[in-house]
Tab-separated table of C-alpha atoms and ligand atoms in Angstrom:
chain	number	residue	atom	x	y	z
A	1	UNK	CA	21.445	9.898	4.728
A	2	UNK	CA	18.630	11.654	3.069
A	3	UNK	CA	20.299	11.945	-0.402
A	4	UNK	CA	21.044	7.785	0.544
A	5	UNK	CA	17.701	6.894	0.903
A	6	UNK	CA	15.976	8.977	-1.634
A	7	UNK	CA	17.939	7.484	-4.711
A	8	UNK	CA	18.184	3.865	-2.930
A	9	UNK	CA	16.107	1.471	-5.206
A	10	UNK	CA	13.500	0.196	-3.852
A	11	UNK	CA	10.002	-1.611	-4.496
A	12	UNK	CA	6.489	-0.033	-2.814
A	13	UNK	CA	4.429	-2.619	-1.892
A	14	UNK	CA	1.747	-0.896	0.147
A	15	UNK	CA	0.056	2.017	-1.359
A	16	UNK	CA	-4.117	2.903	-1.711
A	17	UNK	CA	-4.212	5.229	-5.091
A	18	UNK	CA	-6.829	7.069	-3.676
A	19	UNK	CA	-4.184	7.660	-0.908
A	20	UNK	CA	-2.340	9.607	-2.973
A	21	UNK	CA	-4.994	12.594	-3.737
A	22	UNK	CA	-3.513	15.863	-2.819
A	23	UNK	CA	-5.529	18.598	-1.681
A	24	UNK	CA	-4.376	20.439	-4.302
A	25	UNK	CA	-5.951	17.671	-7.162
A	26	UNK	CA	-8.796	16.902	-4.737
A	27	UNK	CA	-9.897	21.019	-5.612
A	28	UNK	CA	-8.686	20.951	-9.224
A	29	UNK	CA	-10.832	17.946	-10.164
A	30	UNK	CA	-13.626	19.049	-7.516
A	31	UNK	CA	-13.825	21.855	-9.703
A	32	UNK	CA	-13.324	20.112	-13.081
A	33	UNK	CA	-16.367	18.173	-11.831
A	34	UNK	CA	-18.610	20.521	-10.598
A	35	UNK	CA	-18.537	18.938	-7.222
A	36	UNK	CA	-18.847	21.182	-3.479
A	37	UNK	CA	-16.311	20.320	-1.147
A	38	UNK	CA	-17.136	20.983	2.483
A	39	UNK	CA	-13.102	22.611	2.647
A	40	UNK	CA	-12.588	26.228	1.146
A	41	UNK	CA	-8.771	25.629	1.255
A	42	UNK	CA	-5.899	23.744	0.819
A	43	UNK	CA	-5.270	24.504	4.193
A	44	UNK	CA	-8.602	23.542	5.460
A	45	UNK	CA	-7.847	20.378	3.912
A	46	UNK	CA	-4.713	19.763	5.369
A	47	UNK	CA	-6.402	21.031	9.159
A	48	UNK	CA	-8.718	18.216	8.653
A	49	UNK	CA	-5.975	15.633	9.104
A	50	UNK	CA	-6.086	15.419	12.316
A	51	UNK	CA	-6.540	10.950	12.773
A	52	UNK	CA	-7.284	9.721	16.579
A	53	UNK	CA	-7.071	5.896	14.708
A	54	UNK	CA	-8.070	4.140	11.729
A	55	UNK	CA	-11.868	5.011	11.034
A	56	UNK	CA	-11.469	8.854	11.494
A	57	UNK	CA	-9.227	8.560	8.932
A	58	UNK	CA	-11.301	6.420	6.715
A	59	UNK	CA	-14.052	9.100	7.359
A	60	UNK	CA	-12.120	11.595	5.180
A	61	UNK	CA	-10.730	9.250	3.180
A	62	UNK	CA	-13.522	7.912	1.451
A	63	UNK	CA	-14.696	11.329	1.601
A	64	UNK	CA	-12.048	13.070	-0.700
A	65	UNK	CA	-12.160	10.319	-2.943
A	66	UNK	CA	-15.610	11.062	-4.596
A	67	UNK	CA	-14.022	13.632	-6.859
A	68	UNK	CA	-12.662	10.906	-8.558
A	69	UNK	CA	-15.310	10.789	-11.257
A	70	UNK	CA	-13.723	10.188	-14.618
A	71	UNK	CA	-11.469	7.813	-16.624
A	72	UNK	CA	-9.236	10.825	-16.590
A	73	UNK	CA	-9.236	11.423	-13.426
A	74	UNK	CA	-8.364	8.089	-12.474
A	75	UNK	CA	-5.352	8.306	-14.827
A	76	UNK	CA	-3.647	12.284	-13.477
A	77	UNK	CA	-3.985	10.174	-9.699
A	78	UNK	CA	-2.271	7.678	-10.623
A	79	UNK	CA	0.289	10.086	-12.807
A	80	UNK	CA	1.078	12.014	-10.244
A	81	UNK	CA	1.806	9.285	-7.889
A	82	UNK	CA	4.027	7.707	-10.444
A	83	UNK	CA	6.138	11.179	-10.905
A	84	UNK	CA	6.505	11.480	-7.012
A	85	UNK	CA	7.867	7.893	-7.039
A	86	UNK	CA	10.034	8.144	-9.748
A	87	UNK	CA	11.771	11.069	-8.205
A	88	UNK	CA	12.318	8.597	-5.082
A	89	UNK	CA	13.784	6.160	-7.207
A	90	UNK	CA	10.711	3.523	-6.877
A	91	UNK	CA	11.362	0.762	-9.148
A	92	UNK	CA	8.648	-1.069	-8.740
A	93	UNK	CA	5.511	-0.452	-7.667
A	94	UNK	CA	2.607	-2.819	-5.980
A	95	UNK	CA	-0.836	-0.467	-5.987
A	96	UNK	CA	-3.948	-0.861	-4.293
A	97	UNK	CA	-7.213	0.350	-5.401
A	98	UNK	CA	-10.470	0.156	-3.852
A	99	UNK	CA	-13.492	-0.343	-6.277
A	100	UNK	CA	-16.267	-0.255	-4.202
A	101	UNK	CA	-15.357	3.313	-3.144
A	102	UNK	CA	-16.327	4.412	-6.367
A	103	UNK	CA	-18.719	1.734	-8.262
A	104	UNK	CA	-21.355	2.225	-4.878
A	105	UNK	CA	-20.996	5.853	-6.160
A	106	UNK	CA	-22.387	4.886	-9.878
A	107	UNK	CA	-18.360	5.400	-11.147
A	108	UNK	CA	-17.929	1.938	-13.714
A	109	UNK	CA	-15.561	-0.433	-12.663
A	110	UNK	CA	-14.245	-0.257	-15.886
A	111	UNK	CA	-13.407	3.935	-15.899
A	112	UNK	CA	-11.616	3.402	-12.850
A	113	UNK	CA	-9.537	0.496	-13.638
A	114	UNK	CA	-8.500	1.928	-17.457
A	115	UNK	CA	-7.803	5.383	-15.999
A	116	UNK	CA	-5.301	3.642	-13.362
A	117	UNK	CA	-3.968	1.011	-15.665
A	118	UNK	CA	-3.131	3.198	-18.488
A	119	UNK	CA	-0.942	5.605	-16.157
A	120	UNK	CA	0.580	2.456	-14.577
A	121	UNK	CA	1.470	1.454	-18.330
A	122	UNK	CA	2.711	5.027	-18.973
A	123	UNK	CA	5.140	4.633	-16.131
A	124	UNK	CA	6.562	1.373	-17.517
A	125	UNK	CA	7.282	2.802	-20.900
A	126	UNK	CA	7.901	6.943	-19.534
A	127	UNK	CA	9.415	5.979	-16.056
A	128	UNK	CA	10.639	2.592	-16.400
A	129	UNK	CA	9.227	2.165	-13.184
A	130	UNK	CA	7.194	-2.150	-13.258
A	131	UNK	CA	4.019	-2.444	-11.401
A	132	UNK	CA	1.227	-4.171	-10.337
A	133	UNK	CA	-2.427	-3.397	-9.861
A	134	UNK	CA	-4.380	-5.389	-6.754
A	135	UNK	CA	-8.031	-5.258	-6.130
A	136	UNK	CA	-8.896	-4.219	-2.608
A	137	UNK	CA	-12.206	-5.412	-1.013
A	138	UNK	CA	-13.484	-3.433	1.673
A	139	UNK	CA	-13.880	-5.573	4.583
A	140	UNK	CA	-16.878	-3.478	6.237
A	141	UNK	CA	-18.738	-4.242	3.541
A	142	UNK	CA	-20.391	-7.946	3.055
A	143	UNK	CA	-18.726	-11.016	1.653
A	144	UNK	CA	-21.988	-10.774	-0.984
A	145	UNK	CA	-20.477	-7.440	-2.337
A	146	UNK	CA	-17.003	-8.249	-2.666
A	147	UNK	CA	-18.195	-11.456	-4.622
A	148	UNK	CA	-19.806	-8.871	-6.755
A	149	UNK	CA	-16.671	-7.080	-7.605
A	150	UNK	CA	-14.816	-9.989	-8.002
A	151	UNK	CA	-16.784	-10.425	-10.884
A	152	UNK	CA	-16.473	-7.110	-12.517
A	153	UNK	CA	-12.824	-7.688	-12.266
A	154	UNK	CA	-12.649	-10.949	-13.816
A	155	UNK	CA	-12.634	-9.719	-17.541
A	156	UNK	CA	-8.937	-7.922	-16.489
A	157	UNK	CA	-7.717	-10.934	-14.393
A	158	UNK	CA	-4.516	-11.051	-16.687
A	159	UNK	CA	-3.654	-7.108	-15.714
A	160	UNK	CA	-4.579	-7.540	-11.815
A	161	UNK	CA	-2.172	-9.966	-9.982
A	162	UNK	CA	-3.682	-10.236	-6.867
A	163	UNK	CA	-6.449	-9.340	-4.489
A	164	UNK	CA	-6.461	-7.757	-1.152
A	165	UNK	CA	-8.397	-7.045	2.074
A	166	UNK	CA	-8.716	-3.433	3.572
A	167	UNK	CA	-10.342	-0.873	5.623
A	168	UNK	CA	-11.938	-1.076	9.129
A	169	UNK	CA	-10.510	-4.433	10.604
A	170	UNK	CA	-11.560	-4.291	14.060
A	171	UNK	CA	-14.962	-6.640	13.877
A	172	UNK	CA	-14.202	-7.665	10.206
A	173	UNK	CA	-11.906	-10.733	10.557
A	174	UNK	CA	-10.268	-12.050	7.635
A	175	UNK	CA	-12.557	-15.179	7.932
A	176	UNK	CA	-15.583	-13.155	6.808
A	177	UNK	CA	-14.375	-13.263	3.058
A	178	UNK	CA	-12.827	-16.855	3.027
A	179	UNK	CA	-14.775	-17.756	-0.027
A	180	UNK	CA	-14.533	-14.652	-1.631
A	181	UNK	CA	-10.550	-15.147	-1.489
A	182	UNK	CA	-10.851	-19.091	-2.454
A	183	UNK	CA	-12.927	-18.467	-5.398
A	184	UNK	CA	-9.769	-15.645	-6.338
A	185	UNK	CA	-7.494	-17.951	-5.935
A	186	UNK	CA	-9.285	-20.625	-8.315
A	187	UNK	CA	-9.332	-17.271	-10.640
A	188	UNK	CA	-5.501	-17.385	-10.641
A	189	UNK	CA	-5.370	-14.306	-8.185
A	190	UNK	CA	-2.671	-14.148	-5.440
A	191	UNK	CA	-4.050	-12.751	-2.193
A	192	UNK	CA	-2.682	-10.396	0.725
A	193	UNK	CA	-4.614	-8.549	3.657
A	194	UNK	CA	-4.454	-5.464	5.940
A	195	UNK	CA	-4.270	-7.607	9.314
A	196	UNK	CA	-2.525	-6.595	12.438
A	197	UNK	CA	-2.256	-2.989	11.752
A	198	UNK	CA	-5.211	-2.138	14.609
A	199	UNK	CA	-6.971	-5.697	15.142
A	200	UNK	CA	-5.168	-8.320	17.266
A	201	UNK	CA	-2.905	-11.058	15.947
A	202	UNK	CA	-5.192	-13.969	15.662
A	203	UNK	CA	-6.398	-11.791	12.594
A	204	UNK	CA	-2.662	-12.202	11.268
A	205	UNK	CA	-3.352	-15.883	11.421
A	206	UNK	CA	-6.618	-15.847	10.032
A	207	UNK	CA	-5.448	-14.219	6.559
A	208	UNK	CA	-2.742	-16.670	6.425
A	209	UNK	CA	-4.335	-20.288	7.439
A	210	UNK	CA	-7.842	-18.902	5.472
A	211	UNK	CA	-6.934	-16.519	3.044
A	212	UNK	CA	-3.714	-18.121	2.337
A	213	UNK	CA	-1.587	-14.251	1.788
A	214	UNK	CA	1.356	-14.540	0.038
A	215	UNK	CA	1.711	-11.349	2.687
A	216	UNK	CA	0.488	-8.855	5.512
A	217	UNK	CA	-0.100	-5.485	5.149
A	218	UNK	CA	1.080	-3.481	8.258
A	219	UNK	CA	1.037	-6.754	10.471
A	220	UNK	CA	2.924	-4.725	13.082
A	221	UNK	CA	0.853	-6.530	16.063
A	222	UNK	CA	3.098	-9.464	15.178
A	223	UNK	CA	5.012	-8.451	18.113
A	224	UNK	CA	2.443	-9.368	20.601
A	225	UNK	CA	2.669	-13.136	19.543
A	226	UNK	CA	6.398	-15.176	19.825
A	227	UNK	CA	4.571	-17.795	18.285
A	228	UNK	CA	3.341	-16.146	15.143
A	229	UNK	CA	6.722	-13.735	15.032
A	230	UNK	CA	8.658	-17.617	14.685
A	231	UNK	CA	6.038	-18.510	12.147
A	232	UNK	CA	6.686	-15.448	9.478
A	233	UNK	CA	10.650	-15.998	10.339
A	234	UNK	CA	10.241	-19.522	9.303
A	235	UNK	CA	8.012	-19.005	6.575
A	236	UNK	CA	9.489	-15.534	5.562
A	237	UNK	CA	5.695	-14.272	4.710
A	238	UNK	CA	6.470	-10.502	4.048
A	239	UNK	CA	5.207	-7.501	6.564
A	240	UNK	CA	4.167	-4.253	4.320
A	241	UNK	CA	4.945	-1.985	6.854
A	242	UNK	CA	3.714	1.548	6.982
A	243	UNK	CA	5.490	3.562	9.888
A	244	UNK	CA	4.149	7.110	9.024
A	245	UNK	CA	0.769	5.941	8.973
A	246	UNK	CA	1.169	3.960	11.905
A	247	UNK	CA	2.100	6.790	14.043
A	248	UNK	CA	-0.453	9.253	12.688
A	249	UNK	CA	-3.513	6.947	13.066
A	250	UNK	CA	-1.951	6.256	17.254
A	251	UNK	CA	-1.159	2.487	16.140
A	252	UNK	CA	2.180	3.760	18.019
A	253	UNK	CA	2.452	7.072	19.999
A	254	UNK	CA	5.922	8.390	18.202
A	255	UNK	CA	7.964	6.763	15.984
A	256	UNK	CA	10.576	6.141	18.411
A	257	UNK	CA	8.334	3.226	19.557
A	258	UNK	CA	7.336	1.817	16.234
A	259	UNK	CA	8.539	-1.455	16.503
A	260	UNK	CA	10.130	-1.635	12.674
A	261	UNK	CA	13.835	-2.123	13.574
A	262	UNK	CA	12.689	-5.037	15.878
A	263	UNK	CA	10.924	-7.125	13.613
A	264	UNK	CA	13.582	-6.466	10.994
A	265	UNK	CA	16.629	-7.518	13.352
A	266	UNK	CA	13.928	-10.871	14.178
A	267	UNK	CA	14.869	-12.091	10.667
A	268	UNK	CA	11.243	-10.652	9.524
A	269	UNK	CA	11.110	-9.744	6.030
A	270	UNK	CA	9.949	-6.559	6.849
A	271	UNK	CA	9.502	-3.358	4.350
A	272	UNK	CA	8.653	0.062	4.414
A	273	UNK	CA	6.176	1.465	2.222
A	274	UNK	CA	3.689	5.232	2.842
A	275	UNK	CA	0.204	3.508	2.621
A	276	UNK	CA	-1.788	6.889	2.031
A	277	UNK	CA	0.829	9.504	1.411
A	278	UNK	CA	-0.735	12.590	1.264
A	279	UNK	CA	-3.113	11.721	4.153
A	280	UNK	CA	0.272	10.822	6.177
A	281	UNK	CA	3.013	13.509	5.809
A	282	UNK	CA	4.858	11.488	3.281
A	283	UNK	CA	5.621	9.350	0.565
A	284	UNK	CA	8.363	6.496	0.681
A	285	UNK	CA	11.616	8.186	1.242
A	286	UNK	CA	9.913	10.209	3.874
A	287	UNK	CA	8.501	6.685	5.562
A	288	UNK	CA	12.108	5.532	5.342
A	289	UNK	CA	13.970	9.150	6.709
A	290	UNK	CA	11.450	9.112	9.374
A	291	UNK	CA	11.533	5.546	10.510
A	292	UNK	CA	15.593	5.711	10.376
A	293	UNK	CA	16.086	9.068	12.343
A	294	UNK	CA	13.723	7.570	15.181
A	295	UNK	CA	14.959	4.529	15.304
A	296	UNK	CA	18.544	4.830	14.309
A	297	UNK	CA	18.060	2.612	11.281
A	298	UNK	CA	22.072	1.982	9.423
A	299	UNK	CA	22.690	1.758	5.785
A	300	UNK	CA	22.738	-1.818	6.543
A	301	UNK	CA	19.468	-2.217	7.875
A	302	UNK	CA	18.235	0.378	4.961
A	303	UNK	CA	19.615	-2.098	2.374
A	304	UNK	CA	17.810	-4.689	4.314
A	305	UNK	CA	14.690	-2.845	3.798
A	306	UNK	CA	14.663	-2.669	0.152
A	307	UNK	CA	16.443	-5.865	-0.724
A	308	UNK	CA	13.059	-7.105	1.120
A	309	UNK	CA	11.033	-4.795	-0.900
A	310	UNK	CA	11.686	-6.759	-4.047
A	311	UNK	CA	11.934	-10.138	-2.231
A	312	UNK	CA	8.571	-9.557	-1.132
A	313	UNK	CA	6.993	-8.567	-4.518
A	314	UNK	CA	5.246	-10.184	-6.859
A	315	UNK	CA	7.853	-9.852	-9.949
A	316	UNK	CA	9.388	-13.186	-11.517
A	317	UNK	CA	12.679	-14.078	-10.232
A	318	UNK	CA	14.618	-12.789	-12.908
A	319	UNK	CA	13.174	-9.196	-12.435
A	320	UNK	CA	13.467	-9.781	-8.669
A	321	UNK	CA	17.216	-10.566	-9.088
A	322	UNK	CA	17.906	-7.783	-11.669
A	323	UNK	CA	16.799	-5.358	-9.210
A	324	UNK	CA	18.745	-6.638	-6.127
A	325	UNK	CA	21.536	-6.255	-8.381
A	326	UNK	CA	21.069	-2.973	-8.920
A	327	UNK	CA	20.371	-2.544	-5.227
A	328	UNK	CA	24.073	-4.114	-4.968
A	329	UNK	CA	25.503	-1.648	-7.507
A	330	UNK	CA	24.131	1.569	-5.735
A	331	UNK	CA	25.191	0.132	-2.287
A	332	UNK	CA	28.746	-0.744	-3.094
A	333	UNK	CA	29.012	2.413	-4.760
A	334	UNK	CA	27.416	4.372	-1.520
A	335	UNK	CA	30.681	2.771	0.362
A	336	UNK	CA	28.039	-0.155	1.914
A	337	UNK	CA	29.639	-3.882	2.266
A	338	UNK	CA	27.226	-5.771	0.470
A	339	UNK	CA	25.085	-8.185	3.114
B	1	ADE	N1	-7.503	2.000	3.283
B	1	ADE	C1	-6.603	2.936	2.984
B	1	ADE	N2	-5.627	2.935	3.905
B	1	ADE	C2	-5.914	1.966	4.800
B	1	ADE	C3	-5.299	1.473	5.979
B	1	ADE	N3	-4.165	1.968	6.452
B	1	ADE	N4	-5.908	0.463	6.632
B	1	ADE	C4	-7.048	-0.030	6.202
B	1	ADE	N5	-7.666	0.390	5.100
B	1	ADE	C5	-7.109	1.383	4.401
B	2	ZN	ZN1	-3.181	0.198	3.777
């Protein structure tokens, strides 16, 4: 099963960059940038992961990510990430990155989108893994300042697909940035949001009657609404689920009770993706080996998962259905009856 899901393709939909900094590069380029970290350790680092729910992670989050300082840096994150998914057989990646962590630092806009871009064109041409960047606003911040950003972004609207909505969602309802996302959308942006991952449902409704998503990120507290769960059935509006992170910020107390393989067998195109990896104990293949040992997940259901991955993506329809083929391929040749 492990050897099965590690080289099953698949598409990550869900994933912060600055997620990705390992305490290892968070002391190399702490170093490389003269910058005192409160840690003397890897293993300090690592201690400090200890979540009790969203903001505590957030805390340290935000935290390790101001030794992110150059273009450079910006690119060996992103490089790294790309390696780690390419040895999980990632095909396609959908990446999240969060200006405003960095530009209310005094880091450009610009040095942290090149540095990221460049690696993600790197991976095309090195990898042959596809990608595509989105622009995260941080909802605990004002609708003023995302509007700002928005801005600094438009002269690389052609390189970033889509916009997004993250950080701490209880009290910052998708409403609060409803012109912020229509003004995107007359930019030619596509939108999604973090909803429903620790705020209530009627958030889940919010980002898609005002922000108009093309999907939900996390969206796990679906569950608690049959009307809404009919809604993204009918509608097939994509969940970007995240079970590793789920369980270590308490959205569920093990993963035996994450409610993935539910809203899958619902007809909800779920799919798994590792949100902050090195933060949560794992990147994709480990979301999807976790998830299925808990939860009992089959090959079929596996399949499922990535077919959705690339269904839910933003790649044209020919790339989508290149993909699935190849999806096909590795399946029938894993002894899987195509669905
Ligand atoms: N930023 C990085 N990871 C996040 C998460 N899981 N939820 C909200 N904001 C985030
Ligand atoms: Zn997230």
């Amino acid at each position: 099963m492990e050897k099965f899901i590690r080289d099953l393709p698949k598409a990550e939909l869900h994933l912060h960059i600055e997620g990705t900094l390992e305490p290892e590069m968070m002391f190399e380029l702490a170093q490389r940038n003269n910058i005192d970290l409160p840690y003397k350790s890897v293993s300090e680092v690592r201690d400090a992961y200890n979540f009790t729910d969203l903001q505590s992670f957030l805390d340290i989050y935000y935290q390790g990510s101001e030794v992110l300082q150059k273009e450079q840096d910006f690119y060996d994150l992103t490089w790294a990430y790309l390696e780690k998914a390419a040895s999980q057989n990632v095909r396609h990646t959908e990446i999240f990155f969060d200006p405003q962590c960095h530009t209310s630092r005094g880091i450009a806009f610009e040095t942290v989108y090149q540095g990221i871009y460049q690696a993600l064109q790197d991976g095309q041409t090195k990898l042959g893994i596809s990608s595509n960047l989105i622009l995260s606003f941080l909802r605990d911040l004002s609708a003023e300042e995302a509007f700002a950003t928005l801005e600094q972004a438009l002269p690389y609207k052609d390189t970033i697909p889509a916009v997004g909505l993250d950080s701490a969602e209880q009290g910052n309802p998708p409403s609060k940035f409803k012109e912020v996302f229509d003004r995107a959308q007359a930019e030619g942006f596509l939108t999604v949001a973090h909803a429903g991952e620790e705020g209530p449902p009627e958030y889940i409704w919010e980002a898609i009657n005002l922000l108009k998503v093309s999907r939900i990120d996390h969206g796990v507290r679906s569950m608690e609404d049959p009307e809404l769960l009919d809604y993204l059935v009918d509608k097939q509006i994509p969940l970007t689920v995240c079970p590793l992170s789920n369980v270590e910020l308490k959205v569920f107390d093990s993963m035996a009770k994450h409610n993935l393989k539910k809203l899958l067998n619902l007809g909800i195109c779920a799919t798994v993706n590792s949100d902050d990896p090195s933060y949560f104990g794992g990147y994709i293949a480990e979301n999807y080996q976790a998830a299925q040992s808990a939860l009992d997940l089959t090959k079929q259901e596996l399949y499922q998962l990535a077919k959705n991955s690339f269904q839910a993506s933003f790649l044209s329809p020919e790339s989508k259905h290149k993909l699935i083929a190849e999806l096909d391929d590795y399946c029938r040749i894993a002894d899987l009856a195509k669905a």
